[in-house]
mmCIF file of C-alpha atoms in Angstrom:
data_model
loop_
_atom_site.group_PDB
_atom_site.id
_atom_site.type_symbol
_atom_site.label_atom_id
_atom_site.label_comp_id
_atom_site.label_asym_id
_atom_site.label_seq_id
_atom_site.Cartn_x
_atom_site.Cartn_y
_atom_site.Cartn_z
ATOM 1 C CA UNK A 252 -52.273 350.215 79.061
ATOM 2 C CA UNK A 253 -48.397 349.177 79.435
ATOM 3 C CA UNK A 254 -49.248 346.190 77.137
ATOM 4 C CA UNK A 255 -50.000 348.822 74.307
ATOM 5 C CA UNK A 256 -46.344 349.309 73.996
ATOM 6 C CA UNK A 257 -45.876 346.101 72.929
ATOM 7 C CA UNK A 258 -48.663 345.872 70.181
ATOM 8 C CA UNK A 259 -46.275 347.133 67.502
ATOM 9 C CA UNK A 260 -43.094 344.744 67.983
ATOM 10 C CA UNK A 261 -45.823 341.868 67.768
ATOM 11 C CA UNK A 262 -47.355 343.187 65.003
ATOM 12 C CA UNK A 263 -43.817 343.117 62.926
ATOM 13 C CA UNK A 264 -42.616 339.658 63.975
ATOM 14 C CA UNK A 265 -46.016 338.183 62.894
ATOM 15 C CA UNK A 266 -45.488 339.741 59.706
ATOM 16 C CA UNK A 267 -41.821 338.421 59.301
ATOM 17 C CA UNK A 268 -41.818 334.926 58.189
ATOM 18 C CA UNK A 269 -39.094 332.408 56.829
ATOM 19 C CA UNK A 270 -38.197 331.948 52.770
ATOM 20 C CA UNK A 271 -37.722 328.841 51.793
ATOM 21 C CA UNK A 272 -34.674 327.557 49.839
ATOM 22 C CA UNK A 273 -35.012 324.697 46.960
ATOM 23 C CA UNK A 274 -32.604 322.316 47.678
ATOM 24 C CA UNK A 275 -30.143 320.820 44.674
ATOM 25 C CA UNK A 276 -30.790 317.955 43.124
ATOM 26 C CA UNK A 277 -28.749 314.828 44.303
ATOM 27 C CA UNK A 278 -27.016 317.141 46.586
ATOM 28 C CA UNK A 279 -26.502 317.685 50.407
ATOM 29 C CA UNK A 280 -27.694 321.250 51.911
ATOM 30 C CA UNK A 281 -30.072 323.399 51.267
ATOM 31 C CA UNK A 282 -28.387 326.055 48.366
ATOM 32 C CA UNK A 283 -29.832 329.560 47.926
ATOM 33 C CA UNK A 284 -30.738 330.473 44.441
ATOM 34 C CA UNK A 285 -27.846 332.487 43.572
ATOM 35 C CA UNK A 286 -28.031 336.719 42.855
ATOM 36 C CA UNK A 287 -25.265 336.218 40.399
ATOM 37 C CA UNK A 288 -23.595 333.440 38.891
ATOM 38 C CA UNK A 289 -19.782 333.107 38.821
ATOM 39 C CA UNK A 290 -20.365 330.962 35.287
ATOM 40 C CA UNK A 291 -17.960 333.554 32.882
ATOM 41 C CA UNK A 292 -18.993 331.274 29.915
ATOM 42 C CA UNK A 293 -20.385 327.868 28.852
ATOM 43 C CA UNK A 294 -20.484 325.515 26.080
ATOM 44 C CA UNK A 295 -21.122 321.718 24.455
ATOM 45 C CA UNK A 296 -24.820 321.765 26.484
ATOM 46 C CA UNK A 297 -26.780 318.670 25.501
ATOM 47 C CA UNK A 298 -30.265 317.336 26.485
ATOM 48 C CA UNK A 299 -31.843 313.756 25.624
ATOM 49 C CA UNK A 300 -34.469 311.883 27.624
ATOM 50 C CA UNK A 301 -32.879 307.831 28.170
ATOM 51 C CA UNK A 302 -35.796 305.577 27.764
ATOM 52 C CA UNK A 303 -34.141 302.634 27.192
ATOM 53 C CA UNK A 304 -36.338 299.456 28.542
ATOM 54 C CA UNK A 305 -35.250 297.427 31.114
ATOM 55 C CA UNK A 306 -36.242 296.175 34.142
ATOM 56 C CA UNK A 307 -36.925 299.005 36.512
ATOM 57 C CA UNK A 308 -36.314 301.382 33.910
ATOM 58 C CA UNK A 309 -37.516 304.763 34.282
ATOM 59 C CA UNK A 310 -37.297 307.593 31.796
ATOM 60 C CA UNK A 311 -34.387 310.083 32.772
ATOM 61 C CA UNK A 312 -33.421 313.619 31.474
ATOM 62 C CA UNK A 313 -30.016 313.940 31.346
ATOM 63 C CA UNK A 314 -28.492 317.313 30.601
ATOM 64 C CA UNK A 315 -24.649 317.737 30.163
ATOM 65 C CA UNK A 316 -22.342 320.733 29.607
ATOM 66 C CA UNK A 317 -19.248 322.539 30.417
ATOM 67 C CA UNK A 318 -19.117 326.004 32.591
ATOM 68 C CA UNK A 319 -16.222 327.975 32.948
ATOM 69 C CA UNK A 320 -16.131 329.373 36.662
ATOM 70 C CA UNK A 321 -13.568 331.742 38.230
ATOM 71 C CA UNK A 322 -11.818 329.665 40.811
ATOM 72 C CA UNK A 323 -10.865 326.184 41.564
ATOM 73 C CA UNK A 324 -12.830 326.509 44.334
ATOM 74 C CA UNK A 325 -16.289 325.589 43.329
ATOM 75 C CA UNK A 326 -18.713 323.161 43.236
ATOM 76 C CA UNK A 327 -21.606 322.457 41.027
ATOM 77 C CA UNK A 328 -25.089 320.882 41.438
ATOM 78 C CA UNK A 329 -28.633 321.881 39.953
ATOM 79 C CA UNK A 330 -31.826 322.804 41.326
ATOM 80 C CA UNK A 331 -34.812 321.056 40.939
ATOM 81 C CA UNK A 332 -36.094 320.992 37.439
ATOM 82 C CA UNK A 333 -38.970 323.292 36.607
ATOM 83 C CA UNK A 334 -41.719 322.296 34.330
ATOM 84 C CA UNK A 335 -44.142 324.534 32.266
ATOM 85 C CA UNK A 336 -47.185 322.625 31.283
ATOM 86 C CA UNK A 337 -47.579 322.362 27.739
ATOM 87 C CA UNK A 338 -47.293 319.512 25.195
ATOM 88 C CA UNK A 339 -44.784 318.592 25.253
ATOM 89 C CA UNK A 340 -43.481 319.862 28.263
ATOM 90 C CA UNK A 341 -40.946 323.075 28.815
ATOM 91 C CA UNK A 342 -38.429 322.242 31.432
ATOM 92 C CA UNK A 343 -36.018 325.084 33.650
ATOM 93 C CA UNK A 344 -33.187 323.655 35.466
ATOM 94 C CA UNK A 345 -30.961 325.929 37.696
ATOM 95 C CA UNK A 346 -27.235 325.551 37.216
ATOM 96 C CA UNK A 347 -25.771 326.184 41.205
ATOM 97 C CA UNK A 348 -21.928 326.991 41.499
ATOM 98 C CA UNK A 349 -21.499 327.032 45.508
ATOM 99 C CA UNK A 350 -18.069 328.491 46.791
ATOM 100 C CA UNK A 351 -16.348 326.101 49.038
ATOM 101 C CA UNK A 352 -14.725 327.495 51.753
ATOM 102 C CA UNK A 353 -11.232 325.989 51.931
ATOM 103 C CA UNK A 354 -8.425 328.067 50.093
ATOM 104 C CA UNK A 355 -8.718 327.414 46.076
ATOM 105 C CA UNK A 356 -6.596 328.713 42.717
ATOM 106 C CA UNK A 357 -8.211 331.794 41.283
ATOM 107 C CA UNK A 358 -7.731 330.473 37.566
ATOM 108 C CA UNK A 359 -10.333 330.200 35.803
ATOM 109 C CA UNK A 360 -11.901 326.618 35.520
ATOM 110 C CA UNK A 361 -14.072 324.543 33.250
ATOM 111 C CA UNK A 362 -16.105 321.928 34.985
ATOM 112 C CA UNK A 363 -17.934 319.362 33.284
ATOM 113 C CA UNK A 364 -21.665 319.358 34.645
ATOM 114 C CA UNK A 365 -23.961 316.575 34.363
ATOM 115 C CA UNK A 366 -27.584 316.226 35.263
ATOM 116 C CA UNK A 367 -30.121 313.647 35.512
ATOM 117 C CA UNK A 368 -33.835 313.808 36.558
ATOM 118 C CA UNK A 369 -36.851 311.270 36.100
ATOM 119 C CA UNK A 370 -39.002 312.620 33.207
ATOM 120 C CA UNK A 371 -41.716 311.412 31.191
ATOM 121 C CA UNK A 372 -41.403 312.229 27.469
ATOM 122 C CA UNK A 373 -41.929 313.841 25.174
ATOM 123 C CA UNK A 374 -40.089 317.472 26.444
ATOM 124 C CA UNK A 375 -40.278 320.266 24.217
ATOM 125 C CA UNK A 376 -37.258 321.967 25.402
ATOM 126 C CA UNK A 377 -34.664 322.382 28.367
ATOM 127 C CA UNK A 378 -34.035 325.622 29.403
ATOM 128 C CA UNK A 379 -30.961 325.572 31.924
ATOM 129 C CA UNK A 380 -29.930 329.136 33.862
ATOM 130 C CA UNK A 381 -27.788 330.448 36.557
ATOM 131 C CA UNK A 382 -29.160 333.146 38.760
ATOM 132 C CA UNK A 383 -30.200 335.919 36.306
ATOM 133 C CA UNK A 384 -28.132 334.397 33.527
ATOM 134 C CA UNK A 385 -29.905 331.964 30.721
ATOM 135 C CA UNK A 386 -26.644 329.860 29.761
ATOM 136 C CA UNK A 387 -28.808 327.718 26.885
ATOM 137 C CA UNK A 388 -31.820 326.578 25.589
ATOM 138 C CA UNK A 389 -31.977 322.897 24.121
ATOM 139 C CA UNK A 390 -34.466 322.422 21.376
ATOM 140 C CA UNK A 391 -35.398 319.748 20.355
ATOM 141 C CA UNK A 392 -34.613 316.880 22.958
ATOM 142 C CA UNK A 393 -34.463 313.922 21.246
ATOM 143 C CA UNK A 394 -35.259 310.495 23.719
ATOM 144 C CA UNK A 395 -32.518 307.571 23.336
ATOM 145 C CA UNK A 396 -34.459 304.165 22.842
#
């Protein structure tokens, strides 16, 4: 009977169980999808897929852009690339401003953000966000031969 006490708390913490995080691509730590994104306003986004031959070559999606954030103090990286299936493809790639820690200016910045992911053509579109916010949608991407 004095084990009976104990049947709720176990019940809970077997219920409770870790979320995991998507890590950014190219990037060092884990990153939590962010609940807001610092990103004020963004511009000059372009998508292409390189499949240029060559030994070892590999098609690549490359994805470039500027964001404007509000401090000196961040850094950016992306999230793995989602695809939809379709034909041809829909891809989602997640923007990730992460505060650095260190003292920064609180001017607002443009960075200059530039991602690249193995891909095989043809993609439809490239859809890129930043926690709630959809900063573009690139349609059509064109491949580079």
């Amino acid at each position: 009977m004095r084990h009976a006490a104990f049947l709720p708390l176990l019940l809970v913490s077997a219920c409770v169980q870790p979320q995991p995080t998507a890590a950014p691509a190219s990037a060092g730590p884990a990153q939590p999808a962010l609940a807001s994104c610092p990103v004020s306003e963004s511009s000059d986004w372009h998508a292409w897929i390189n499949a240029m031959p060559g030994p070892n070559a590999t098609p690549t999606l490359i994805v470039t852009g500027k964001a404007v954030v509000s401090s000196g103090g961040y850094s950016v990286g992306w999230g793995d690339p989602l695809v939809m299936e379709s034909y041809p493809v829909q891809v989602s790639v997640e923007l990730r401003p992460v505060r650095a820690s260190e003292m920064h200016t609180q001017a607002l910045v443009t960075k200059e953000v530039r991602g690249e992911w193995p891909m095989r053509e043809p993609v439809g579109s490239v859809t890129i966000t930043c926690g709630p916010k959809t900063l573009a949608r690139i349609s059509p991407v064109e491949s580079a031969r």
